[in-house]
Short mmCIF file of C-alpha atoms in Angstrom, two decimals:
data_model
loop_
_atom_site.label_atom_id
_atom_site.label_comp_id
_atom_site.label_asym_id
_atom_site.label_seq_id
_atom_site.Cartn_x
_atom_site.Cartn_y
_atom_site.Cartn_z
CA UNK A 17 0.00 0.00 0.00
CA UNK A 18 2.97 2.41 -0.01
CA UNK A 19 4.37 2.67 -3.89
CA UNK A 20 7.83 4.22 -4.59
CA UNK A 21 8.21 5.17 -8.24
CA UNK A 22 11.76 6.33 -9.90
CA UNK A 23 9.23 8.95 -11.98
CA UNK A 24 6.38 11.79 -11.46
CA UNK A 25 2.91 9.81 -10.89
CA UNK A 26 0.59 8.66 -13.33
CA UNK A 27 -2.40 11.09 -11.05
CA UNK A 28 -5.54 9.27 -13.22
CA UNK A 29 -3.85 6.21 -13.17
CA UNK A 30 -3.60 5.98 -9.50
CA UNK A 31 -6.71 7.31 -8.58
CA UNK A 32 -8.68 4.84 -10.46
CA UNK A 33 -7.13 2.23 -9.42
CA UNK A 34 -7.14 2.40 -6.14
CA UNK A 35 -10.61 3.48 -6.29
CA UNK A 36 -11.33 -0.06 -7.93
CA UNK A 37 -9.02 -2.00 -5.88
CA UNK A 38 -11.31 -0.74 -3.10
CA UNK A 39 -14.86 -1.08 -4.67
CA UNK A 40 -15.81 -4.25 -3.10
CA UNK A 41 -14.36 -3.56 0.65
CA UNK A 42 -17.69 -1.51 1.22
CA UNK A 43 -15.81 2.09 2.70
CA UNK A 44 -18.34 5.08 2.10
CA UNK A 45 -15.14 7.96 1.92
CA UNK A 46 -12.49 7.68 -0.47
CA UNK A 47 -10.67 11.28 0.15
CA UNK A 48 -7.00 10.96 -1.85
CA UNK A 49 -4.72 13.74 -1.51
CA UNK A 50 -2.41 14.84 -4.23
CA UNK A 51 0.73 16.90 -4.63
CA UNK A 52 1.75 18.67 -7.14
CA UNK A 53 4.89 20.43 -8.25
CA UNK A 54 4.34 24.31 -8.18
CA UNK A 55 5.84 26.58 -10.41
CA UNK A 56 7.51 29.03 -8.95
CA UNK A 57 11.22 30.25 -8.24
CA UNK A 58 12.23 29.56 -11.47
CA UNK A 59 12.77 25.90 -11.16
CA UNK A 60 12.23 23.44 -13.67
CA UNK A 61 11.51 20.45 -11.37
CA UNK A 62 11.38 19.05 -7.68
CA UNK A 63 13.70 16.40 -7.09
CA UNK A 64 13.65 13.72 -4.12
CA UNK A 65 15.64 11.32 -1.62
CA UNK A 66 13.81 8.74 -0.04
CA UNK A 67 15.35 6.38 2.81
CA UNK A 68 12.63 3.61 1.75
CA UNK A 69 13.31 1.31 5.52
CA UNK A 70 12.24 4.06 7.90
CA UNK A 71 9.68 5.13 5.40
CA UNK A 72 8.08 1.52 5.09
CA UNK A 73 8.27 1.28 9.20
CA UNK A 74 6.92 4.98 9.47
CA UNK A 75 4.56 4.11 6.63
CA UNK A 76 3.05 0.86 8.65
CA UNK A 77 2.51 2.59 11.81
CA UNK A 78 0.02 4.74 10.13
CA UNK A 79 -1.56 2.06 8.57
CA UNK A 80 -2.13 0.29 11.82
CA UNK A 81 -3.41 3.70 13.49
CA UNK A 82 -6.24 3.69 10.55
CA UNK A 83 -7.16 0.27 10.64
CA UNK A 84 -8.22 0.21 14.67
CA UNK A 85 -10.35 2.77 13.10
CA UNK A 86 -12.07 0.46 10.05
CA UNK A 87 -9.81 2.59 7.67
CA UNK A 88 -7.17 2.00 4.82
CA UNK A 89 -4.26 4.05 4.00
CA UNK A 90 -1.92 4.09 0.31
CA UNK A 91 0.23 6.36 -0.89
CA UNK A 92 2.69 6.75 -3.26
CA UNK A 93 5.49 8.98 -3.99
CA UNK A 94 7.97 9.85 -6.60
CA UNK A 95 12.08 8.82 -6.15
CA UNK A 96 14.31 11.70 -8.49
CA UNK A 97 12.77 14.64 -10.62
CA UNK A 98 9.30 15.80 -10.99
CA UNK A 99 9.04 18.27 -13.28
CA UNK A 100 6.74 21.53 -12.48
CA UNK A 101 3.11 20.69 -12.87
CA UNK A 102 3.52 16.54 -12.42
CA UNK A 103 2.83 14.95 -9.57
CA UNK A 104 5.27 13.77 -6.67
CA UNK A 105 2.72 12.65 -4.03
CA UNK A 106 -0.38 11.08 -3.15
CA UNK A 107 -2.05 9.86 -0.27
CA UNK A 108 -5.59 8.43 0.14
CA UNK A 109 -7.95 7.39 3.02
CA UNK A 110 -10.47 4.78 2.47
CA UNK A 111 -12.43 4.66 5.59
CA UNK A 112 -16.63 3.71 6.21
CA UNK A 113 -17.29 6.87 7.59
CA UNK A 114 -16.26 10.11 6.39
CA UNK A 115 -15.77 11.68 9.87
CA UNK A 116 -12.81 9.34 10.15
CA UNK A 117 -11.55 10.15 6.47
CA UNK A 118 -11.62 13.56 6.80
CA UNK A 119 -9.39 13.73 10.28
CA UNK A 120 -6.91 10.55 9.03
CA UNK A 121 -6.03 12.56 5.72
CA UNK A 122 -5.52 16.04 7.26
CA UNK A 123 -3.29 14.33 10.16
CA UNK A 124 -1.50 11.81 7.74
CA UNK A 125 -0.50 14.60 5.64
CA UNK A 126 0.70 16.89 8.14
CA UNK A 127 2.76 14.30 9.40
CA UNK A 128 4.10 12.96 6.45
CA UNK A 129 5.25 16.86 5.46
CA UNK A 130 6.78 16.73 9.29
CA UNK A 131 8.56 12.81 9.72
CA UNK A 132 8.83 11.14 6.05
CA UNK A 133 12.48 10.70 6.05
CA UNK A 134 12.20 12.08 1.99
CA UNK A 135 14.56 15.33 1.30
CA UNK A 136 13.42 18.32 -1.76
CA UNK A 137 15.74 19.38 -4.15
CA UNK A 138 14.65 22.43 -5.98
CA UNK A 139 16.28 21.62 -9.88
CA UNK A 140 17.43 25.16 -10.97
CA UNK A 141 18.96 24.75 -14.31
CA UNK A 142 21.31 21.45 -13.86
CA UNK A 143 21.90 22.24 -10.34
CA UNK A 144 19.92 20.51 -7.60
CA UNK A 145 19.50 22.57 -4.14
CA UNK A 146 18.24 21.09 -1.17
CA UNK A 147 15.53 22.95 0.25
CA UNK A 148 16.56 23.52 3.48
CA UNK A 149 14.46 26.72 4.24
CA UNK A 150 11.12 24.43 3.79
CA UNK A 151 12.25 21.41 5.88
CA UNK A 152 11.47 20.23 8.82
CA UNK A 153 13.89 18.65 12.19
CA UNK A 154 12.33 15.03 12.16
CA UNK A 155 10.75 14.89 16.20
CA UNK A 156 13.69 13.93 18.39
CA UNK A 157 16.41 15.09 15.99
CA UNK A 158 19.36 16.84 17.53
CA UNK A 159 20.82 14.15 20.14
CA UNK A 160 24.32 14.20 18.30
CA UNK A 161 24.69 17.77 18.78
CA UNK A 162 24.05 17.58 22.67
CA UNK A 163 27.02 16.06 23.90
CA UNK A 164 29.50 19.46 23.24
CA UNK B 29 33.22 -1.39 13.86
CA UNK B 30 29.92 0.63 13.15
CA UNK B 31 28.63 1.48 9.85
CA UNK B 32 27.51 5.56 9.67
CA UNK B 33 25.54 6.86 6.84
CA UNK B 34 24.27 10.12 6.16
CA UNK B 35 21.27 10.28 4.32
CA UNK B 36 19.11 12.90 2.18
CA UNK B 37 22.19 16.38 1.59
CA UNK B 38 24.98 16.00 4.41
CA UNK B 39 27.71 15.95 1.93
CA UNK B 40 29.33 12.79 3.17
CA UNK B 41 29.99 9.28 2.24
CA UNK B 42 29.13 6.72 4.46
CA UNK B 43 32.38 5.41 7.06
CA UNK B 44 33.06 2.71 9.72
CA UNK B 45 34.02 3.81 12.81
CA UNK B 46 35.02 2.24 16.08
CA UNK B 47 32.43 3.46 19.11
CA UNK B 48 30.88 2.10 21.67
CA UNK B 49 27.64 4.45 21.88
CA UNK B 50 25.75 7.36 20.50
CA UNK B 51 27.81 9.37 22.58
CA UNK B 52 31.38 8.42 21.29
CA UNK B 53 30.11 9.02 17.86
CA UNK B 54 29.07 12.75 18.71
CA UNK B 55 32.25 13.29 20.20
CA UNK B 56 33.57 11.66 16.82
CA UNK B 57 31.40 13.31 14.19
CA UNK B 58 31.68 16.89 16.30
CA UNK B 59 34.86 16.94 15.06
CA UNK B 60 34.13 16.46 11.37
CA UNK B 61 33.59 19.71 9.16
CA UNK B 62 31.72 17.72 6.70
CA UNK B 63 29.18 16.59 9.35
CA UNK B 64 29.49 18.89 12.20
CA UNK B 65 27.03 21.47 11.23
CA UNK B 66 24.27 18.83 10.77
CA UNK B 67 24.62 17.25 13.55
CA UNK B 68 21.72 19.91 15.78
CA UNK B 69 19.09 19.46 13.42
CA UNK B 70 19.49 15.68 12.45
CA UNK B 71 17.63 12.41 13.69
CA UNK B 72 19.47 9.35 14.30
CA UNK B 73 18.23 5.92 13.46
CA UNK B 74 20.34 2.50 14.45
CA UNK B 75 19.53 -0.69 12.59
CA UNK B 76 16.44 1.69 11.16
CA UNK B 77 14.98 2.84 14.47
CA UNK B 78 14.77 5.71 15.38
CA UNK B 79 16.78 6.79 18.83
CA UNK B 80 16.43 9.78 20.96
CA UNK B 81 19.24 9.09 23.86
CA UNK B 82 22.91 9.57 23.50
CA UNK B 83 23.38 6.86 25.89
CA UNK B 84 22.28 4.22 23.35
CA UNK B 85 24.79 1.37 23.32
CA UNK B 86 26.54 0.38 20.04
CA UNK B 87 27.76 -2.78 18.83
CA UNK B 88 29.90 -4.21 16.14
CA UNK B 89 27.85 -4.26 13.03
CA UNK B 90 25.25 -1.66 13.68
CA UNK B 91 24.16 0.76 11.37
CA UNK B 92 23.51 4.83 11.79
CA UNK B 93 21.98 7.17 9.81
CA UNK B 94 21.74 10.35 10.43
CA UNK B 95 19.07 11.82 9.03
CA UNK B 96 18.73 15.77 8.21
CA UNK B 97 15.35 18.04 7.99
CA UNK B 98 12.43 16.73 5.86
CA UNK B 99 9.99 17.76 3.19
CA UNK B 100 8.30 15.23 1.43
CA UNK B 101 5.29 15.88 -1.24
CA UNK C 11 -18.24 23.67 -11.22
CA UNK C 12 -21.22 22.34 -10.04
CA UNK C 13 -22.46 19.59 -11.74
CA UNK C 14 -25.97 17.63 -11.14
CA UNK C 15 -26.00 14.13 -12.79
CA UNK C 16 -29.24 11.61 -13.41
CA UNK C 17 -27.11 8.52 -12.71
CA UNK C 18 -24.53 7.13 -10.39
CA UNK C 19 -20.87 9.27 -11.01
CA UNK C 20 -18.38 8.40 -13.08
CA UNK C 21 -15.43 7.94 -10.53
CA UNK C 22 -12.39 7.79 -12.52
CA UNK C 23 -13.95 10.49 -15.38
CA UNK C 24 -14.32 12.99 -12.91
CA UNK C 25 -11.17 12.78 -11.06
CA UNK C 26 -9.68 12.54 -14.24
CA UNK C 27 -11.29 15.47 -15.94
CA UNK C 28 -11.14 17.66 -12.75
CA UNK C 29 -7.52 17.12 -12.42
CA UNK C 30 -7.05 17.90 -16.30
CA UNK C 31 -8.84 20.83 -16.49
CA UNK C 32 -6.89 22.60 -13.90
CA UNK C 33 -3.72 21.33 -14.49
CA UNK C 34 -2.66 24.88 -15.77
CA UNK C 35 -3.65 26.62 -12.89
CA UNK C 36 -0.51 26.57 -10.97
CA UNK C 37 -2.76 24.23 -8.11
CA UNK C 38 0.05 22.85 -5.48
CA UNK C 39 -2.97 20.23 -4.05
CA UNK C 40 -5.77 18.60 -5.23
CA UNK C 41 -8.27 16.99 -2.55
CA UNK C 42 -11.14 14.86 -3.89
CA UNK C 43 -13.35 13.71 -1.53
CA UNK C 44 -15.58 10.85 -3.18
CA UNK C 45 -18.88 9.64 -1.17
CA UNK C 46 -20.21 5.77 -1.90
CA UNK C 47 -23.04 4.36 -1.03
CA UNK C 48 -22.38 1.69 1.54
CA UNK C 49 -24.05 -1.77 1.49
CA UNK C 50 -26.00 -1.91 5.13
CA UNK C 51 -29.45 -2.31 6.24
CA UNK C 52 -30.91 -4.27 3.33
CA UNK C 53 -31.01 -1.36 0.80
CA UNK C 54 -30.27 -2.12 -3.06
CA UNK C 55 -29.44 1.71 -3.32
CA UNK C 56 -30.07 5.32 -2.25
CA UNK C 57 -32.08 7.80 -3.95
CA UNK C 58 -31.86 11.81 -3.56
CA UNK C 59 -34.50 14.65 -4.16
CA UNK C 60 -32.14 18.07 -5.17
CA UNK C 61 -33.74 21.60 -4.64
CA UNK C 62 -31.22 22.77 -7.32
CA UNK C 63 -32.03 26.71 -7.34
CA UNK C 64 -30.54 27.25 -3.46
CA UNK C 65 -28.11 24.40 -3.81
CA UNK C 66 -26.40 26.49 -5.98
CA UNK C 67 -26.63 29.44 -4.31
CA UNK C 68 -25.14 27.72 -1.09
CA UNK C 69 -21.95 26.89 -3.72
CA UNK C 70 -21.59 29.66 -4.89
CA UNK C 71 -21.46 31.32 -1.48
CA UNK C 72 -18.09 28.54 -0.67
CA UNK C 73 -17.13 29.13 -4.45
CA UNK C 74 -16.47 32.80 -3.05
CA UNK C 75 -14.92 31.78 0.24
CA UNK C 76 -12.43 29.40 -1.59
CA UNK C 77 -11.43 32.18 -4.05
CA UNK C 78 -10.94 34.56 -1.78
CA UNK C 79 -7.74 32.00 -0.03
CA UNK C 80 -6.72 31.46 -3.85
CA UNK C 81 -8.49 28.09 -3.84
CA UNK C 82 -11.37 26.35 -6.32
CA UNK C 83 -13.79 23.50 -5.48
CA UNK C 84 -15.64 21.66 -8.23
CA UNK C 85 -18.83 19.12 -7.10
CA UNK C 86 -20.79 16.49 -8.24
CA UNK C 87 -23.97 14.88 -7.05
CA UNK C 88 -26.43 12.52 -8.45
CA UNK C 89 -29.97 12.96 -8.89
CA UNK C 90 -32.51 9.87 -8.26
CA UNK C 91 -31.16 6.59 -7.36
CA UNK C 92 -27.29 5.39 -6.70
CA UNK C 93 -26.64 1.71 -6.67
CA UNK C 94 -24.89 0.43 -3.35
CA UNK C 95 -21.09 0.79 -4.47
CA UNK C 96 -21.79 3.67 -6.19
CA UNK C 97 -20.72 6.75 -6.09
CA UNK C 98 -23.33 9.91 -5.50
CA UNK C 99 -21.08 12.56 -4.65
CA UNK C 100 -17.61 14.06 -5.36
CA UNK C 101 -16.44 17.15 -3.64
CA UNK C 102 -12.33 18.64 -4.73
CA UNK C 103 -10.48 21.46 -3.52
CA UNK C 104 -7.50 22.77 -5.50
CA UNK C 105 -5.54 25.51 -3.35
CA UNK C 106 -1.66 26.86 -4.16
CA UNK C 107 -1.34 25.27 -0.04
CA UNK C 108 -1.94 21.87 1.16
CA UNK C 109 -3.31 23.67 4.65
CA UNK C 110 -5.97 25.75 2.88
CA UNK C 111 -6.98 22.66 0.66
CA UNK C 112 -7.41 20.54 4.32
CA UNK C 113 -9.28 22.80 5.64
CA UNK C 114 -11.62 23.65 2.97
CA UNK C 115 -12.51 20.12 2.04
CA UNK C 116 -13.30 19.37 5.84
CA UNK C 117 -15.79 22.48 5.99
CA UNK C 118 -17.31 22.24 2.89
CA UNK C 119 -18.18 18.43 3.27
CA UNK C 120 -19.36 18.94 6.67
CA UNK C 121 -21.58 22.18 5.72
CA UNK C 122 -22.63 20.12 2.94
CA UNK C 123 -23.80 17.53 5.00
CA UNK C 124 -25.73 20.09 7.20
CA UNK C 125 -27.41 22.63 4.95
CA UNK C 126 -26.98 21.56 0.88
CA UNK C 127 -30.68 21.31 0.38
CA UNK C 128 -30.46 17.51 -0.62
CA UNK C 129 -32.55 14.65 0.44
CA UNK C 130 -31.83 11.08 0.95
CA UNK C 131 -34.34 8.02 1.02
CA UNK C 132 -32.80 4.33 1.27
CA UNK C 133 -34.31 2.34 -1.39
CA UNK C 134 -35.74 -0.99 0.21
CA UNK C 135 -37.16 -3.41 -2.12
CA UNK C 136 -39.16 -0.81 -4.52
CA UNK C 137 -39.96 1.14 -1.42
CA UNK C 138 -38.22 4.56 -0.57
CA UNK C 139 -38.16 5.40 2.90
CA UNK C 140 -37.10 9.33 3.55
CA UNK C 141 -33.49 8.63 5.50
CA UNK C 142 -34.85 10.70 8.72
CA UNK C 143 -32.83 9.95 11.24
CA UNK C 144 -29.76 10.85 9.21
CA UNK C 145 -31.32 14.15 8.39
CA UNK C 146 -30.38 16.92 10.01
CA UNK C 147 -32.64 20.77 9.92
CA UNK C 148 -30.96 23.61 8.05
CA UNK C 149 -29.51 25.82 9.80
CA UNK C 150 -32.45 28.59 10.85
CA UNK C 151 -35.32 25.54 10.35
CA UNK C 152 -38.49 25.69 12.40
CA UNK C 153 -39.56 29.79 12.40
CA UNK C 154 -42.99 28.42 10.96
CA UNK C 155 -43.60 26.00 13.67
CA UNK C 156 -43.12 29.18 16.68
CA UNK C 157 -46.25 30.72 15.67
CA UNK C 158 -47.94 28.67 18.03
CA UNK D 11 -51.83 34.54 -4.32
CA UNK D 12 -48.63 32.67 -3.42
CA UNK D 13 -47.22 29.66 -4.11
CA UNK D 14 -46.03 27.58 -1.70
CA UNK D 15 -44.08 24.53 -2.37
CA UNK D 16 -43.08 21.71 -0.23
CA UNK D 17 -39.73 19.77 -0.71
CA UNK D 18 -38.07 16.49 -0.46
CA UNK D 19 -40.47 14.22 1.98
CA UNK D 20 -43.21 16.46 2.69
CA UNK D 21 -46.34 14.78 1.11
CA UNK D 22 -47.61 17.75 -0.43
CA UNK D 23 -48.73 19.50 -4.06
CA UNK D 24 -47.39 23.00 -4.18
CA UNK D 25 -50.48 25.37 -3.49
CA UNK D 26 -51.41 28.49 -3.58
CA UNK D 27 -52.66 30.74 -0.76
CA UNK D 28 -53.17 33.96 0.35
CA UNK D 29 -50.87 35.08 3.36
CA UNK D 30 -49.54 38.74 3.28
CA UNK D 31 -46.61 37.37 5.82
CA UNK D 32 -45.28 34.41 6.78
CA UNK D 33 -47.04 34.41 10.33
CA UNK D 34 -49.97 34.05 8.48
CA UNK D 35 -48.79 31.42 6.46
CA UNK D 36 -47.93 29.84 9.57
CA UNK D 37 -51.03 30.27 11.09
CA UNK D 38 -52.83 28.24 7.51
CA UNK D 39 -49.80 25.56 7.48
CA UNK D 40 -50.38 24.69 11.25
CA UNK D 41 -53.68 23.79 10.58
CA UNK D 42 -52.97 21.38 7.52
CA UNK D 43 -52.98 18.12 8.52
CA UNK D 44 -50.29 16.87 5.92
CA UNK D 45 -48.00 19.61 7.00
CA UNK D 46 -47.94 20.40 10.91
CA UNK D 47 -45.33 17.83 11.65
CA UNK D 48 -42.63 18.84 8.92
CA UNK D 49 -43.10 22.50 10.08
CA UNK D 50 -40.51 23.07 13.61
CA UNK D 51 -37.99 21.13 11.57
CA UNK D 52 -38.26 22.05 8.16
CA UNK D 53 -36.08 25.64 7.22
CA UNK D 54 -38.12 28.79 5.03
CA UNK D 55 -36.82 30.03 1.27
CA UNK D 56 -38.77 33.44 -0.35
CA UNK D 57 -37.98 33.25 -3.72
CA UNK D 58 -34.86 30.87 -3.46
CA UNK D 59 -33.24 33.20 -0.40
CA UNK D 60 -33.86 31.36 3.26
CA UNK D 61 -35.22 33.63 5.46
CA UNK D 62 -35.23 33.74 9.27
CA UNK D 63 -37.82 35.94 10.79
CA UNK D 64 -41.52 35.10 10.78
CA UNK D 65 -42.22 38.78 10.05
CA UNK D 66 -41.04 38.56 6.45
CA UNK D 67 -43.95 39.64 4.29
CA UNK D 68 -44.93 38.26 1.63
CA UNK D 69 -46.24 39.76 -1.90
CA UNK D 70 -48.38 38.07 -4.67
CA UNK D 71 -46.66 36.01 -6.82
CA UNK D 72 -43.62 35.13 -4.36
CA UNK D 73 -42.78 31.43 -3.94
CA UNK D 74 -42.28 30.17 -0.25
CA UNK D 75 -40.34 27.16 -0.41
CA UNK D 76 -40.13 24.89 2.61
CA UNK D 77 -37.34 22.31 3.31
CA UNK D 78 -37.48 19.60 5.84
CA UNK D 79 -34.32 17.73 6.69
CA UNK D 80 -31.47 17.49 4.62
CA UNK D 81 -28.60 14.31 3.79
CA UNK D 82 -26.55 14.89 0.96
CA UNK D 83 -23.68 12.64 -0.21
#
């Protein structure tokens, strides 16, 4: 339920089918969330890291949060460029009710921006510039810096 | 030995290194200029969990990452 | 960008279309939010009365709200009767920000839910039975039952 | 004359009446058999706007539209 792909995402694709994947589990809220790469600053594409192990383990914890709650998690995500205007991300909630949908997506995302071990690259001509001024500290980073 | 990678844009190849905890390796990578400045704002996984105590023990054959500031999507 | 249909939805077109038609825009997030009838309680499908005049006056009232935060949202929603599995309604935001998009698509659904003058009936056998207790009063209802 | 219509479940035919306000609509409605019940829970539209005092008057040819409960989706 987690798909890394080595280009941008195929968005129609993906939506349909997970959507039919899902048809016959009976959920009454599909609510997928999709990213994609702004223009702006003069880049030419997004590019991406992804350290797939803690992502998988990060990945499964969520999916065990949403199933005590009757609901289903996938996502996918792009490895390398993604040129401006494609799509790098997408996340979608299956879930029976949408009360449930609605607050799993909104946290799953907001999380995912804050913990995904994935790093952005902003492609400016053939340079590629990590985008340190819109990252986040994963929670509980800084021990190594402690011990001065 | 340990095995130390650093993941995402530290500008580093990964090394082996002889320590005994998270705390040796601070003392280690402190002294670095590669890694140094990363070292404040990065989380540290061994084996691929995450760890948030210097005191964490280290044994011969481990793996660290270090891993710098996010933004996925 | 509202759109009334006489059958069940078309999943995949209208994901697919949506997300085409605003690919130029310069959107950073896209947030469908897709409603399917669930299988419980015996019913073959659901069925839905639309007052369409003030239903799209309440849109266009959130078409204005979304524009003002640089956002868009685009709806669907069947008229008549929606096979279990089906789909009746899509809701999307597309913002520049995933935060505006999460919030939008969470208020709109939920006003939706409360005031889009819509009703629902569960179709039992060839029966259909008004959905009361899942109805809820618009906001302001009763002023002609106070007269008393 | 106007013309009052009634929505969804309410198992009524649009009629016409005369009422120069909506109290006095009121008043008529709360003595129809087929539409006392729907009336503390159903909300008021004049001419497609919902309205929310019972003092809204009404002139000929304006359409009162009431709607009972409502379940999109």
């Amino acid at each position: 339920m987690l798909e890394l792909a080595s280009t941008e995402l195929d968005v129609p694709e993906i939506l349909t089918r997970w959507y039919t994947l899902e048809l016959q589990n009976n959920f009454g809220a599909y609510i997928p969330f999709v990213g994609i790469v702004r223009e702006e600053g003069g880049i030419s594409a997004l590019s991406f890291d992804v350290y797939e192990p803690l992502l998988r383990s990060w990945f499964d914890t969520w999916q065990t949060r949403a199933k005590e709650k009757g609901a289903k998690i996938r996502m996918a995500h792009s490895k390398g460029d993604v040129r401006v205007h494609a799509s790098s991300f997408i996340a979608a909630v299956f879930s029976p009710k949408r009360r449930v949908a609605l607050e799993f997506i909104d946290e799953f995302v907001e999380d995912f921006k804050a913990n995904a071990p994935i790093w952005k690259y902003d492609v400016l001509g053939n340079k590629r510039v990590y985008a340190k001024d819109r990252s986040t500290p994963i929670k509980g980073s800084g021990i190594l810096g402690k011990s001065r | 030995m340990i095995y130390v990678e650093f993941l995402g844009p530290i500008p580093k190849e990964s090394v082996e290194i002889e320590a005994a905890s998270l705390r040796e390796l601070s003392d280690i990578l402190s002294r670095d200029e590669d890694v140094k400045e990363w070292l404040s704002s990065s989380a540290v996984a061994v084996n691929d969990t995450l760890v948030s105590s210097l005191d964490t023990k280290l044994k011969s054959g481990d793996r660290v990452s270090l891993l710098p500031p996010v933004c996925g999507g």
